[in-house]
PDB file of C-alpha atoms in Angstrom:
ATOM      1  CA  LYS A 161       9.257  37.030 -18.481  1.00  0.00           C
ATOM      2  CA  GLY A 162      12.046  36.205 -16.103  1.00  0.00           C
ATOM      3  CA  ARG A 163      15.311  34.297 -16.153  1.00  0.00           C
ATOM      4  CA  TRP A 164      15.869  30.620 -15.898  1.00  0.00           C
ATOM      5  CA  ARG A 165      19.280  29.476 -14.429  1.00  0.00           C
ATOM      6  CA  GLU A 166      20.444  26.238 -13.031  1.00  0.00           C
ATOM      7  CA  PHE A 167      19.907  25.998  -9.085  1.00  0.00           C
ATOM      8  CA  THR A 168      21.817  23.053  -8.299  1.00  0.00           C
ATOM      9  CA  ARG A 169      23.014  19.597  -9.047  1.00  0.00           C
ATOM     10  CA  LEU A 170      21.812  16.473  -7.419  1.00  0.00           C
ATOM     11  CA  ALA A 171      23.418  13.336  -7.467  1.00  0.00           C
ATOM     12  CA  ALA A 172      20.591  11.683  -8.802  1.00  0.00           C
ATOM     13  CA  GLU A 173      19.540  10.415 -12.229  1.00  0.00           C
ATOM     14  CA  HIS A 174      15.937  11.670 -11.507  1.00  0.00           C
ATOM     15  CA  VAL A 175      14.275  14.507  -9.862  1.00  0.00           C
ATOM     16  CA  TRP A 176      10.079  13.354  -9.274  1.00  0.00           C
ATOM     17  CA  ALA A 177       8.598  15.743  -7.258  1.00  0.00           C
ATOM     18  CA  LEU A 178       9.781  19.243  -5.623  1.00  0.00           C
ATOM     19  CA  HIS A 179       8.316  20.813  -2.427  1.00  0.00           C
ATOM     20  CA  TRP A 180       9.811  23.870  -0.488  1.00  0.00           C
ATOM     21  CA  ASP A 181       8.953  24.028   3.133  1.00  0.00           C
ATOM     22  CA  ARG A 182      10.149  26.952   5.500  1.00  0.00           C
ATOM     23  CA  GLY A 183      13.354  28.220   3.646  1.00  0.00           C
ATOM     24  CA  VAL A 184      14.580  24.267   2.525  1.00  0.00           C
ATOM     25  CA  LEU A 185      13.579  22.877  -1.121  1.00  0.00           C
ATOM     26  CA  TYR A 186      13.084  19.110  -0.862  1.00  0.00           C
ATOM     27  CA  ALA A 187      13.924  17.223  -4.205  1.00  0.00           C
ATOM     28  CA  ALA A 188      12.072  13.453  -4.308  1.00  0.00           C
ATOM     29  CA  THR A 189      14.484  11.275  -6.431  1.00  0.00           C
ATOM     30  CA  GLY A 190      15.228   7.766  -8.237  1.00  0.00           C
ATOM     31  CA  PRO A 191      16.592   5.640  -9.057  1.00  0.00           C
ATOM     32  CA  ASN A 192      18.452   5.342  -5.183  1.00  0.00           C
ATOM     33  CA  GLY A 193      15.579   6.724  -3.711  1.00  0.00           C
ATOM     34  CA  LYS A 194      17.129   9.757  -1.887  1.00  0.00           C
ATOM     35  CA  LEU A 195      15.280  12.833  -0.176  1.00  0.00           C
ATOM     36  CA  PHE A 196      17.443  15.910  -0.694  1.00  0.00           C
ATOM     37  CA  ALA A 197      17.495  19.142   1.194  1.00  0.00           C
ATOM     38  CA  ILE A 198      18.431  22.077  -0.793  1.00  0.00           C
ATOM     39  CA  ASP A 199      19.440  25.471   0.717  1.00  0.00           C
ATOM     40  CA  SER A 200      18.446  28.865  -0.555  1.00  0.00           C
ATOM     41  CA  SER A 201      21.843  29.302  -2.076  1.00  0.00           C
ATOM     42  CA  GLY A 202      21.283  26.021  -3.574  1.00  0.00           C
ATOM     43  CA  LYS A 203      23.788  23.632  -1.588  1.00  0.00           C
ATOM     44  CA  SER A 204      22.303  20.167  -1.127  1.00  0.00           C
ATOM     45  CA  ARG A 205      22.094  17.282   1.205  1.00  0.00           C
ATOM     46  CA  VAL A 206      20.597  14.051   1.583  1.00  0.00           C
ATOM     47  CA  HIS A 207      17.852  14.547   4.072  1.00  0.00           C
ATOM     48  CA  HIS A 208      16.759  10.555   3.684  1.00  0.00           C
ATOM     49  CA  ASP A 209      18.268   7.585   2.293  1.00  0.00           C
ATOM     50  CA  SER A 210      15.322   5.453   1.516  1.00  0.00           C
ATOM     51  CA  ASP A 211      15.373   1.758   0.708  1.00  0.00           C
ATOM     52  CA  GLU A 212      12.855   2.421  -2.199  1.00  0.00           C
ATOM     53  CA  LYS A 213      14.015   2.694  -6.013  1.00  0.00           C
ATOM     54  CA  HIS A 214      12.414   5.985  -6.499  1.00  0.00           C
ATOM     55  CA  LEU A 215      11.072   8.828  -4.289  1.00  0.00           C
ATOM     56  CA  LEU A 216       8.044  10.212  -6.732  1.00  0.00           C
ATOM     57  CA  SER A 217       5.880  12.434  -4.652  1.00  0.00           C
ATOM     58  CA  LEU A 218       6.334  14.755  -1.678  1.00  0.00           C
ATOM     59  CA  ALA A 219       3.202  16.748   0.373  1.00  0.00           C
ATOM     60  CA  PRO A 220       3.378  18.567   3.530  1.00  0.00           C
ATOM     61  CA  ALA A 221       2.953  16.549   7.089  1.00  0.00           C
ATOM     62  CA  PRO A 222       2.963  17.217  10.600  1.00  0.00           C
ATOM     63  CA  GLY A 223       6.361  17.478  11.256  1.00  0.00           C
ATOM     64  CA  GLY A 224       7.859  17.061   8.212  1.00  0.00           C
ATOM     65  CA  LEU A 225       6.826  15.723   4.552  1.00  0.00           C
ATOM     66  CA  TYR A 226       4.724  13.066   3.188  1.00  0.00           C
ATOM     67  CA  VAL A 227       6.629  11.043   0.375  1.00  0.00           C
ATOM     68  CA  GLY A 228       5.432   8.649  -2.210  1.00  0.00           C
ATOM     69  CA  SER A 229       7.533   5.580  -3.710  1.00  0.00           C
ATOM     70  CA  GLY A 230       7.818   3.907  -6.681  1.00  0.00           C
ATOM     71  CA  ASP A 231       8.134   0.614  -7.089  1.00  0.00           C
ATOM     72  CA  GLY A 232       6.298  -0.437  -3.863  1.00  0.00           C
ATOM     73  CA  ALA A 233       3.473   2.624  -3.575  1.00  0.00           C
ATOM     74  CA  ILE A 234       4.434   3.029  -0.240  1.00  0.00           C
ATOM     75  CA  LEU A 235       3.179   6.353   1.965  1.00  0.00           C
ATOM     76  CA  TYR A 236       6.104   7.510   4.287  1.00  0.00           C
ATOM     77  CA  ARG A 237       6.502   9.985   6.610  1.00  0.00           C
ATOM     78  CA  VAL A 238       9.421  11.769   6.777  1.00  0.00           C
ATOM     79  CA  ASP A 239      10.238  14.064   9.936  1.00  0.00           C
ATOM     80  CA  SER A 240      12.101  16.758  10.032  1.00  0.00           C
ATOM     81  CA  GLY A 241      15.354  15.337  11.018  1.00  0.00           C
ATOM     82  CA  GLY A 242      15.080  12.445   8.521  1.00  0.00           C
ATOM     83  CA  GLY A 243      13.697   9.607  10.408  1.00  0.00           C
ATOM     84  CA  ALA A 244      10.917   7.940   8.216  1.00  0.00           C
ATOM     85  CA  PHE A 245       8.284   5.559   9.222  1.00  0.00           C
ATOM     86  CA  ALA A 246       5.878   3.811   6.473  1.00  0.00           C
ATOM     87  CA  VAL A 247       1.789   5.410   7.102  1.00  0.00           C
ATOM     88  CA  ARG A 248       0.392   3.076   4.586  1.00  0.00           C
ATOM     89  CA  ASP A 249       1.589   0.436   2.084  1.00  0.00           C
ATOM     90  CA  PHE A 250      -0.778   0.366  -1.294  1.00  0.00           C
ATOM     91  CA  ASP A 251      -1.365  -2.443  -3.518  1.00  0.00           C
ATOM     92  CA  GLY A 252       0.372  -1.114  -6.475  1.00  0.00           C
ATOM     93  CA  ASP A 253       3.481  -0.451  -8.219  1.00  0.00           C
ATOM     94  CA  GLU A 254       3.781   3.557  -7.474  1.00  0.00           C
ATOM     95  CA  LEU A 255       2.267   6.391  -5.378  1.00  0.00           C
ATOM     96  CA  ARG A 256       2.469   9.010  -8.435  1.00  0.00           C
ATOM     97  CA  ALA A 257       0.864  12.036  -6.571  1.00  0.00           C
ATOM     98  CA  LEU A 258       0.010  13.291  -3.040  1.00  0.00           C
ATOM     99  CA  SER A 259      -2.055  16.154  -2.242  1.00  0.00           C
ATOM    100  CA  VAL A 260      -3.420  17.642   1.473  1.00  0.00           C
ATOM    101  CA  GLY A 261      -6.619  19.310   1.617  1.00  0.00           C
ATOM    102  CA  PRO A 262      -8.679  20.778   4.287  1.00  0.00           C
ATOM    103  CA  GLY A 263      -7.979  19.515   7.512  1.00  0.00           C
ATOM    104  CA  GLY A 264      -5.032  17.655   7.114  1.00  0.00           C
ATOM    105  CA  VAL A 265      -6.909  15.233   4.663  1.00  0.00           C
ATOM    106  CA  VAL A 266      -4.222  13.341   2.320  1.00  0.00           C
ATOM    107  CA  PHE A 267      -5.323  12.470  -1.113  1.00  0.00           C
ATOM    108  CA  ALA A 268      -2.919   9.854  -2.877  1.00  0.00           C
ATOM    109  CA  ALA A 269      -3.157   8.680  -6.608  1.00  0.00           C
ATOM    110  CA  VAL A 270      -1.681   5.213  -6.763  1.00  0.00           C
ATOM    111  CA  ASN A 271      -0.947   3.199  -9.946  1.00  0.00           C
ATOM    112  CA  GLU A 272      -0.599  -0.522 -10.584  1.00  0.00           C
ATOM    113  CA  PHE A 273       0.521  -1.681 -13.835  1.00  0.00           C
ATOM    114  CA  ASP A 274      -0.030  -4.802 -16.245  1.00  0.00           C
ATOM    115  CA  ASP A 275       3.383  -6.618 -15.908  1.00  0.00           C
ATOM    116  CA  SER A 276       1.942  -9.248 -18.318  1.00  0.00           C
ATOM    117  CA  ARG A 277       4.238  -9.922 -21.477  1.00  0.00           C
ATOM    118  CA  GLY A 278       1.818 -11.733 -23.776  1.00  0.00           C
ATOM    119  CA  GLY A 279       1.371  -9.614 -27.020  1.00  0.00           C
ATOM    120  CA  SER A 280       0.589  -6.362 -27.391  1.00  0.00           C
ATOM    121  CA  SER A 281      -2.003  -4.433 -25.087  1.00  0.00           C
ATOM    122  CA  LEU A 282      -3.461  -2.428 -27.789  1.00  0.00           C
ATOM    123  CA  SER A 283      -6.533  -3.718 -29.406  1.00  0.00           C
ATOM    124  CA  LEU A 284      -7.770  -1.731 -31.995  1.00  0.00           C
ATOM    125  CA  PRO A 285     -10.872  -2.820 -34.000  1.00  0.00           C
ATOM    126  CA  PRO A 286     -11.170  -4.278 -37.589  1.00  0.00           C
ATOM    127  CA  PRO A 287     -11.395  -1.907 -40.237  1.00  0.00           C
ATOM    128  CA  PRO A 288     -14.670  -1.032 -41.675  1.00  0.00           C
ATOM    129  CA  LYS A 289     -15.635  -2.355 -44.680  1.00  0.00           C
ATOM    130  CA  PRO A 290     -16.124  -0.291 -48.191  1.00  0.00           C
ATOM    131  CA  ALA A 291     -19.863   0.719 -48.627  1.00  0.00           C
ATOM    132  CA  SER A 292     -20.635  -0.335 -52.554  1.00  0.00           C
ATOM    133  CA  LEU A 293     -23.101   1.724 -54.779  1.00  0.00           C
ATOM    134  CA  GLY A 294     -26.794   1.472 -53.519  1.00  0.00           C
ATOM    135  CA  ASP A 295     -25.709   0.508 -49.720  1.00  0.00           C
ATOM    136  CA  ALA A 296     -26.769   2.724 -46.857  1.00  0.00           C
ATOM    137  CA  PRO A 297     -24.286   5.107 -45.783  1.00  0.00           C
ATOM    138  CA  MET A 298     -21.942   3.866 -43.444  1.00  0.00           C
ATOM    139  CA  PRO A 299     -22.109   4.498 -39.795  1.00  0.00           C
ATOM    140  CA  PRO A 300     -19.193   6.405 -38.383  1.00  0.00           C
ATOM    141  CA  ALA A 301     -16.112   4.342 -37.430  1.00  0.00           C
ATOM    142  CA  PRO A 302     -15.972   3.288 -33.558  1.00  0.00           C
ATOM    143  CA  PRO A 303     -13.226   5.540 -31.810  1.00  0.00           C
ATOM    144  CA  GLN A 304      -9.724   4.163 -31.586  1.00  0.00           C
ATOM    145  CA  ALA A 305      -7.461   3.841 -29.105  1.00  0.00           C
ATOM    146  CA  ALA A 306      -4.203   5.946 -29.288  1.00  0.00           C
ATOM    147  CA  PRO A 307      -1.103   4.278 -29.689  1.00  0.00           C
ATOM    148  CA  ARG A 308       1.083   3.592 -26.657  1.00  0.00           C
ATOM    149  CA  ARG A 309       4.070   5.629 -26.054  1.00  0.00           C
ATOM    150  CA  ALA A 310       7.509   3.396 -25.992  1.00  0.00           C
ATOM    151  CA  GLY A 311       7.656   2.415 -22.672  1.00  0.00           C
ATOM    152  CA  GLU A 312       4.243   3.110 -21.501  1.00  0.00           C
ATOM    153  CA  ARG A 313       2.901   0.035 -19.543  1.00  0.00           C
ATOM    154  CA  PRO A 314      -1.299  -0.479 -18.927  1.00  0.00           C
ATOM    155  CA  GLY A 315      -2.471  -0.313 -15.800  1.00  0.00           C
ATOM    156  CA  LYS A 316      -5.130   1.281 -13.290  1.00  0.00           C
ATOM    157  CA  GLY A 317      -4.879   4.093 -11.230  1.00  0.00           C
ATOM    158  CA  ALA A 318      -7.018   4.642  -8.027  1.00  0.00           C
ATOM    159  CA  VAL A 319      -7.064   7.692  -5.729  1.00  0.00           C
ATOM    160  CA  PHE A 320      -7.241   7.213  -2.365  1.00  0.00           C
ATOM    161  CA  ARG A 321      -8.326   9.703   0.968  1.00  0.00           C
ATOM    162  CA  PHE A 322      -6.416   9.297   4.139  1.00  0.00           C
ATOM    163  CA  THR A 323      -8.022  11.219   7.506  1.00  0.00           C
ATOM    164  CA  LEU A 324      -5.159  11.496  10.608  1.00  0.00           C
ATOM    165  CA  PRO A 325      -6.722   9.908  13.597  1.00  0.00           C
ATOM    166  CA  GLY A 326      -8.500  13.017  15.269  1.00  0.00           C
ATOM    167  CA  GLY A 327      -9.016  14.621  12.068  1.00  0.00           C
TER     168      GLY A 327
END
């Protein structure tokens, strides 16, 4: 069971990802692209203030954190002092998730959205014609795409693998 309670409030509209590291909870936020560090009492401070709109994903990195951005799909490495540099700028719109595997291999989920505005992206097949008496049974209807959620954009995603030099 257990009891849930609010731990802290951040100066951000969205909290996209959390990562615990050596007694500090890090929070990736938007829409102002700040990485917060939160101590065990819930006191927060801005650890890194990026030029990105959204910081979406976090994973451990040597001497700091890997941070994935939205609106740019850039993988950053943020060090323990808050300094950052771009590791990779992906062709895409967001770096949604990060994971570090054995030997320090980094996996990144990158999404690219279709920003075309021409009509609906949902294409449904025509309804089947009704069967008449004496006709052969109707084959099952082909599967139909589920309607999109409000605000959902079509696109494509990919998972990338990155190995540090020497790894």
